[in-house]
Amino acid sequence: MEVFDAAELWSREQLEQTQLTRLRSTVAQARKCAFYRERLDAAGISSGSLHSLDDLRRIPFTTKQDLRSQYPTGLLCVPRSQIIRMHCSSGTTGSPVAICHTQNDINAWGDLMARCMYMVGVRRDDVFQNMSGYGLFTGGLGIHYGAERLGCMTIPAGAGNSRRQIKLARDFGTTVAHILPSYALILGEHLRQRGEDPRTFPLRIALVGAEPYTEEFRRRIEGLFEMKAYNSYGLSEMNGPGVAFECLAQDGMHIWEDAYIAEIVDPESGQPVPEGEVGELVMTCLCRQGMPILRYRTRDLTRFLPGTCACGRQHRRMDRILGRADDMFIIKGVNIYPMQIEQVIMTFGEVGQNYLILLENDGIGDVMRVQIEIRDEIFVEDMRALQNLQKAIAQRLRDEILITPRVELVQSNSLERGEGKAVRVRDMRNKK
Ligand code: AMP
Ligand code: ZN
């Protein structure tokens, strides 16, 4: 197998040995800031007291709140003069979380990203178009550097502006794109509206991530453009994209265990969940000097996939993100994740590119409405056909989530959509 980095082929033993060595040096590095020094002292941890990977569990968790409390530079572990870049996480509430990088940090991140792209077949002859927002968001520069590292011609198109995206891709023959899943369908629809078949678009590979989406959604994107779409996972606190990525097998994302340690814990108790069960992903970065972060509570829910991958890499795989612990909502006593809804509605061929879940209180109780965009050619059908479709979707949703939502079919492009990550739920129950 051709790989970008020999570490991809390491055995479990090599990986675990490296993890322990790097964990020790990361702990030593983290102790250079007062926040971690005090935390680690209180837990009695120094780099020398870590004898095996199991000792990781003695290290206290780091939460988003901790990172906020140290904004802007409380977690710096190198002199300010060694920092060459900062990024922020895309959280929309509260004060931001800023992550600062040294030149080595940026190089290592670029290498990880290049490794991901090489793994799914991206080569120097490819033309790569980054349709992700640039600026503070890590999906811009993070992936950009990976593509350049591979030697691809890189087009930093940025988010949105479908007309320009299409022109650039057609003029330069874009073969690989980085794209938000929610935007991929919108771009396809835009092409269709111009009378162009998205399958004639030159793309052969898409790197798709930054927000949760289902397998059904992926198949739809792949079919629409007749290309392969690979799931890309990352978060700013752990650099950004390049943390875990699907290989050609498309059967879970390999977590790069030479650069990270992943754990899955019960979100309530913080204890490890039994092997293969769903829980909250906790991440430690092993290759960062500027701002190392130990045992970060991502709030993302997933599980480790059992067994080894058909590709032969020994880096553990995680399932696609099933949702965020914060995304779950409770309605009529039932716990629901937006992805359960998406999974159902995306199996209907009539469904267009966007949907929105609205939670309201009608004075008697909680009500859930699901607004679903329908493809234009379906929307002109007779009333009865639309009513039947509405009923069929409501019925299937009921089977999945055990309550019957109000399904509203709306016209294509009628639901509001910004350029960033898609908003799937609007909870208006306490807003009067
Ligand atoms: P940011 O704050 O911009 O770094 O966003 C990081 C968050 O985006 C993660 O914690 C996840 O919730 C989400 N995310 C990133 N990649 C994926 C993916 N492939 N699938 C689902 N969610 C993702
Ligand atoms: Zn694999």
PDB file of C-alpha atoms in Angstrom, residues 195-323:
ATOM      1  CA  GLY A 195     -29.693  23.123 -16.695  1.00  0.00           C
ATOM      2  CA  GLU A 196     -26.365  21.406 -16.028  1.00  0.00           C
ATOM      3  CA  ASP A 197     -26.132  17.807 -14.943  1.00  0.00           C
ATOM      4  CA  PRO A 198     -24.022  17.697 -11.736  1.00  0.00           C
ATOM      5  CA  ARG A 199     -22.604  14.378 -12.959  1.00  0.00           C
ATOM      6  CA  THR A 200     -20.761  16.266 -15.695  1.00  0.00           C
ATOM      7  CA  PHE A 201     -19.028  18.348 -13.053  1.00  0.00           C
ATOM      8  CA  PRO A 202     -15.301  17.416 -13.031  1.00  0.00           C
ATOM      9  CA  LEU A 203     -15.163  16.397  -9.344  1.00  0.00           C
ATOM     10  CA  ARG A 204     -14.000  12.859  -8.570  1.00  0.00           C
ATOM     11  CA  ILE A 205     -13.404  13.151  -4.828  1.00  0.00           C
ATOM     12  CA  ALA A 206     -14.969  15.260  -2.090  1.00  0.00           C
ATOM     13  CA  LEU A 207     -13.717  15.651   1.445  1.00  0.00           C
ATOM     14  CA  VAL A 208     -16.880  16.139   3.429  1.00  0.00           C
ATOM     15  CA  GLY A 209     -17.046  17.047   7.081  1.00  0.00           C
ATOM     16  CA  ALA A 210     -17.225  19.776   9.722  1.00  0.00           C
ATOM     17  CA  GLU A 211     -20.847  18.976  10.576  1.00  0.00           C
ATOM     18  CA  PRO A 212     -22.811  15.787  11.239  1.00  0.00           C
ATOM     19  CA  TYR A 213     -24.468  13.980   8.353  1.00  0.00           C
ATOM     20  CA  THR A 214     -25.772  10.493   7.791  1.00  0.00           C
ATOM     21  CA  GLU A 215     -24.732   7.660   5.501  1.00  0.00           C
ATOM     22  CA  GLU A 216     -27.904   8.338   3.478  1.00  0.00           C
ATOM     23  CA  PHE A 217     -26.788  11.924   3.001  1.00  0.00           C
ATOM     24  CA  ARG A 218     -23.348  10.778   1.811  1.00  0.00           C
ATOM     25  CA  ARG A 219     -24.828   8.373  -0.748  1.00  0.00           C
ATOM     26  CA  ARG A 220     -26.950  11.180  -2.061  1.00  0.00           C
ATOM     27  CA  ILE A 221     -23.963  13.493  -2.502  1.00  0.00           C
ATOM     28  CA  GLU A 222     -22.011  10.720  -4.204  1.00  0.00           C
ATOM     29  CA  GLY A 223     -24.850   9.909  -6.571  1.00  0.00           C
ATOM     30  CA  LEU A 224     -25.541  13.520  -7.383  1.00  0.00           C
ATOM     31  CA  PHE A 225     -22.010  14.257  -8.599  1.00  0.00           C
ATOM     32  CA  GLU A 226     -20.976  10.685  -9.426  1.00  0.00           C
ATOM     33  CA  MET A 227     -17.933  10.908  -7.202  1.00  0.00           C
ATOM     34  CA  LYS A 228     -16.592   9.541  -3.945  1.00  0.00           C
ATOM     35  CA  ALA A 229     -17.228  11.437  -0.705  1.00  0.00           C
ATOM     36  CA  TYR A 230     -15.008  10.770   2.309  1.00  0.00           C
ATOM     37  CA  ASN A 231     -15.847  11.743   5.839  1.00  0.00           C
ATOM     38  CA  SER A 232     -13.432  14.150   7.484  1.00  0.00           C
ATOM     39  CA  TYR A 233     -13.470  14.804  11.223  1.00  0.00           C
ATOM     40  CA  GLY A 234     -11.640  17.343  13.276  1.00  0.00           C
ATOM     41  CA  LEU A 235     -12.049  20.169  15.724  1.00  0.00           C
ATOM     42  CA  SER A 236     -10.151  23.384  16.297  1.00  0.00           C
ATOM     43  CA  GLU A 237      -9.088  22.367  19.785  1.00  0.00           C
ATOM     44  CA  MET A 238      -7.190  19.446  18.184  1.00  0.00           C
ATOM     45  CA  ASN A 239      -5.908  21.656  15.295  1.00  0.00           C
ATOM     46  CA  GLY A 240      -8.936  21.224  13.039  1.00  0.00           C
ATOM     47  CA  PRO A 241      -9.464  18.763  10.171  1.00  0.00           C
ATOM     48  CA  GLY A 242      -6.996  15.885   9.982  1.00  0.00           C
ATOM     49  CA  VAL A 243      -7.865  14.228  13.298  1.00  0.00           C
ATOM     50  CA  ALA A 244      -9.790  11.287  11.819  1.00  0.00           C
ATOM     51  CA  PHE A 245     -10.531  10.462   8.208  1.00  0.00           C
ATOM     52  CA  GLU A 246     -12.101   7.719   6.167  1.00  0.00           C
ATOM     53  CA  CYS A 247      -9.933   5.519   3.976  1.00  0.00           C
ATOM     54  CA  LEU A 248     -10.974   4.011   0.647  1.00  0.00           C
ATOM     55  CA  ALA A 249     -12.970   1.358   2.523  1.00  0.00           C
ATOM     56  CA  GLN A 250     -15.437   4.078   3.703  1.00  0.00           C
ATOM     57  CA  ASP A 251     -16.019   2.070   6.826  1.00  0.00           C
ATOM     58  CA  GLY A 252     -15.330   4.402   9.736  1.00  0.00           C
ATOM     59  CA  MET A 253     -12.692   7.088  10.207  1.00  0.00           C
ATOM     60  CA  HIS A 254      -9.124   6.232  11.175  1.00  0.00           C
ATOM     61  CA  ILE A 255      -8.024   8.285  14.163  1.00  0.00           C
ATOM     62  CA  TRP A 256      -4.340   9.146  13.686  1.00  0.00           C
ATOM     63  CA  GLU A 257      -3.089   7.556  16.838  1.00  0.00           C
ATOM     64  CA  ASP A 258       0.529   8.599  16.415  1.00  0.00           C
ATOM     65  CA  ALA A 259      -0.706  12.194  16.826  1.00  0.00           C
ATOM     66  CA  TYR A 260      -3.710  11.804  19.141  1.00  0.00           C
ATOM     67  CA  ILE A 261      -5.088   9.627  21.894  1.00  0.00           C
ATOM     68  CA  ALA A 262      -8.831   9.073  21.672  1.00  0.00           C
ATOM     69  CA  GLU A 263     -11.067   7.806  24.465  1.00  0.00           C
ATOM     70  CA  ILE A 264     -14.824   7.304  24.560  1.00  0.00           C
ATOM     71  CA  VAL A 265     -16.488   8.013  27.876  1.00  0.00           C
ATOM     72  CA  ASP A 266     -19.946   8.113  29.363  1.00  0.00           C
ATOM     73  CA  PRO A 267     -20.928  11.805  29.076  1.00  0.00           C
ATOM     74  CA  GLU A 268     -22.449  11.751  32.571  1.00  0.00           C
ATOM     75  CA  SER A 269     -19.907   9.807  34.603  1.00  0.00           C
ATOM     76  CA  GLY A 270     -16.759  10.445  32.541  1.00  0.00           C
ATOM     77  CA  GLN A 271     -15.909   6.740  32.844  1.00  0.00           C
ATOM     78  CA  PRO A 272     -14.885   4.723  29.763  1.00  0.00           C
ATOM     79  CA  VAL A 273     -17.836   3.050  28.041  1.00  0.00           C
ATOM     80  CA  PRO A 274     -17.652  -0.688  27.283  1.00  0.00           C
ATOM     81  CA  GLU A 275     -15.806  -1.402  24.015  1.00  0.00           C
ATOM     82  CA  GLY A 276     -17.890  -0.515  20.965  1.00  0.00           C
ATOM     83  CA  GLU A 277     -20.567   1.466  22.806  1.00  0.00           C
ATOM     84  CA  VAL A 278     -21.523   5.036  22.009  1.00  0.00           C
ATOM     85  CA  GLY A 279     -20.195   7.788  24.233  1.00  0.00           C
ATOM     86  CA  GLU A 280     -18.433  11.130  24.200  1.00  0.00           C
ATOM     87  CA  LEU A 281     -15.142  11.378  22.378  1.00  0.00           C
ATOM     88  CA  VAL A 282     -12.266  12.665  24.506  1.00  0.00           C
ATOM     89  CA  MET A 283      -9.094  13.713  22.713  1.00  0.00           C
ATOM     90  CA  THR A 284      -5.498  14.419  23.669  1.00  0.00           C
ATOM     91  CA  CYS A 285      -3.086  15.860  21.137  1.00  0.00           C
ATOM     92  CA  LEU A 286       0.427  14.455  21.198  1.00  0.00           C
ATOM     93  CA  CYS A 287       2.308  16.661  18.764  1.00  0.00           C
ATOM     94  CA  ARG A 288       1.613  20.197  19.830  1.00  0.00           C
ATOM     95  CA  GLN A 289       3.965  22.653  21.451  1.00  0.00           C
ATOM     96  CA  GLY A 290       2.158  26.002  21.313  1.00  0.00           C
ATOM     97  CA  MET A 291      -0.971  24.940  23.154  1.00  0.00           C
ATOM     98  CA  PRO A 292      -1.135  21.271  24.109  1.00  0.00           C
ATOM     99  CA  ILE A 293      -4.570  20.122  25.316  1.00  0.00           C
ATOM    100  CA  LEU A 294      -5.072  17.085  27.501  1.00  0.00           C
ATOM    101  CA  ARG A 295      -8.201  14.916  27.571  1.00  0.00           C
ATOM    102  CA  TYR A 296     -10.499  17.377  25.861  1.00  0.00           C
ATOM    103  CA  ARG A 297     -14.242  16.694  26.211  1.00  0.00           C
ATOM    104  CA  THR A 298     -15.383  17.145  22.608  1.00  0.00           C
ATOM    105  CA  ARG A 299     -19.134  16.653  23.336  1.00  0.00           C
ATOM    106  CA  ASP A 300     -19.209  14.641  20.086  1.00  0.00           C
ATOM    107  CA  LEU A 301     -20.908  11.265  20.311  1.00  0.00           C
ATOM    108  CA  THR A 302     -19.482   8.263  18.527  1.00  0.00           C
ATOM    109  CA  ARG A 303     -18.119   4.769  19.123  1.00  0.00           C
ATOM    110  CA  PHE A 304     -14.981   2.855  18.278  1.00  0.00           C
ATOM    111  CA  LEU A 305     -15.587   0.365  15.491  1.00  0.00           C
ATOM    112  CA  PRO A 306     -14.527  -3.184  16.316  1.00  0.00           C
ATOM    113  CA  GLY A 307     -11.973  -5.189  14.339  1.00  0.00           C
ATOM    114  CA  THR A 308      -9.368  -4.004  11.886  1.00  0.00           C
ATOM    115  CA  CYS A 309     -10.052  -2.178   8.675  1.00  0.00           C
ATOM    116  CA  ALA A 310      -9.924  -3.850   5.273  1.00  0.00           C
ATOM    117  CA  CYS A 311      -7.173  -1.384   4.291  1.00  0.00           C
ATOM    118  CA  GLY A 312      -4.808  -2.885   6.854  1.00  0.00           C
ATOM    119  CA  ARG A 313      -4.094   0.285   8.830  1.00  0.00           C
ATOM    120  CA  GLN A 314      -4.048  -0.383  12.557  1.00  0.00           C
ATOM    121  CA  HIS A 315      -5.152   3.097  13.638  1.00  0.00           C
ATOM    122  CA  ARG A 316      -8.480   2.668  15.388  1.00  0.00           C
ATOM    123  CA  ARG A 317     -11.610   3.694  13.591  1.00  0.00           C
ATOM    124  CA  MET A 318     -14.529   5.676  14.901  1.00  0.00           C
ATOM    125  CA  ASP A 319     -18.066   5.721  13.607  1.00  0.00           C
ATOM    126  CA  ARG A 320     -19.456   8.847  11.990  1.00  0.00           C
ATOM    127  CA  ILE A 321     -20.467  11.432  14.594  1.00  0.00           C
ATOM    128  CA  LEU A 322     -23.969  10.524  15.695  1.00  0.00           C
ATOM    129  CA  GLY A 323     -24.563  13.971  17.143  1.00  0.00           C
TER     130      GLY A 323
END
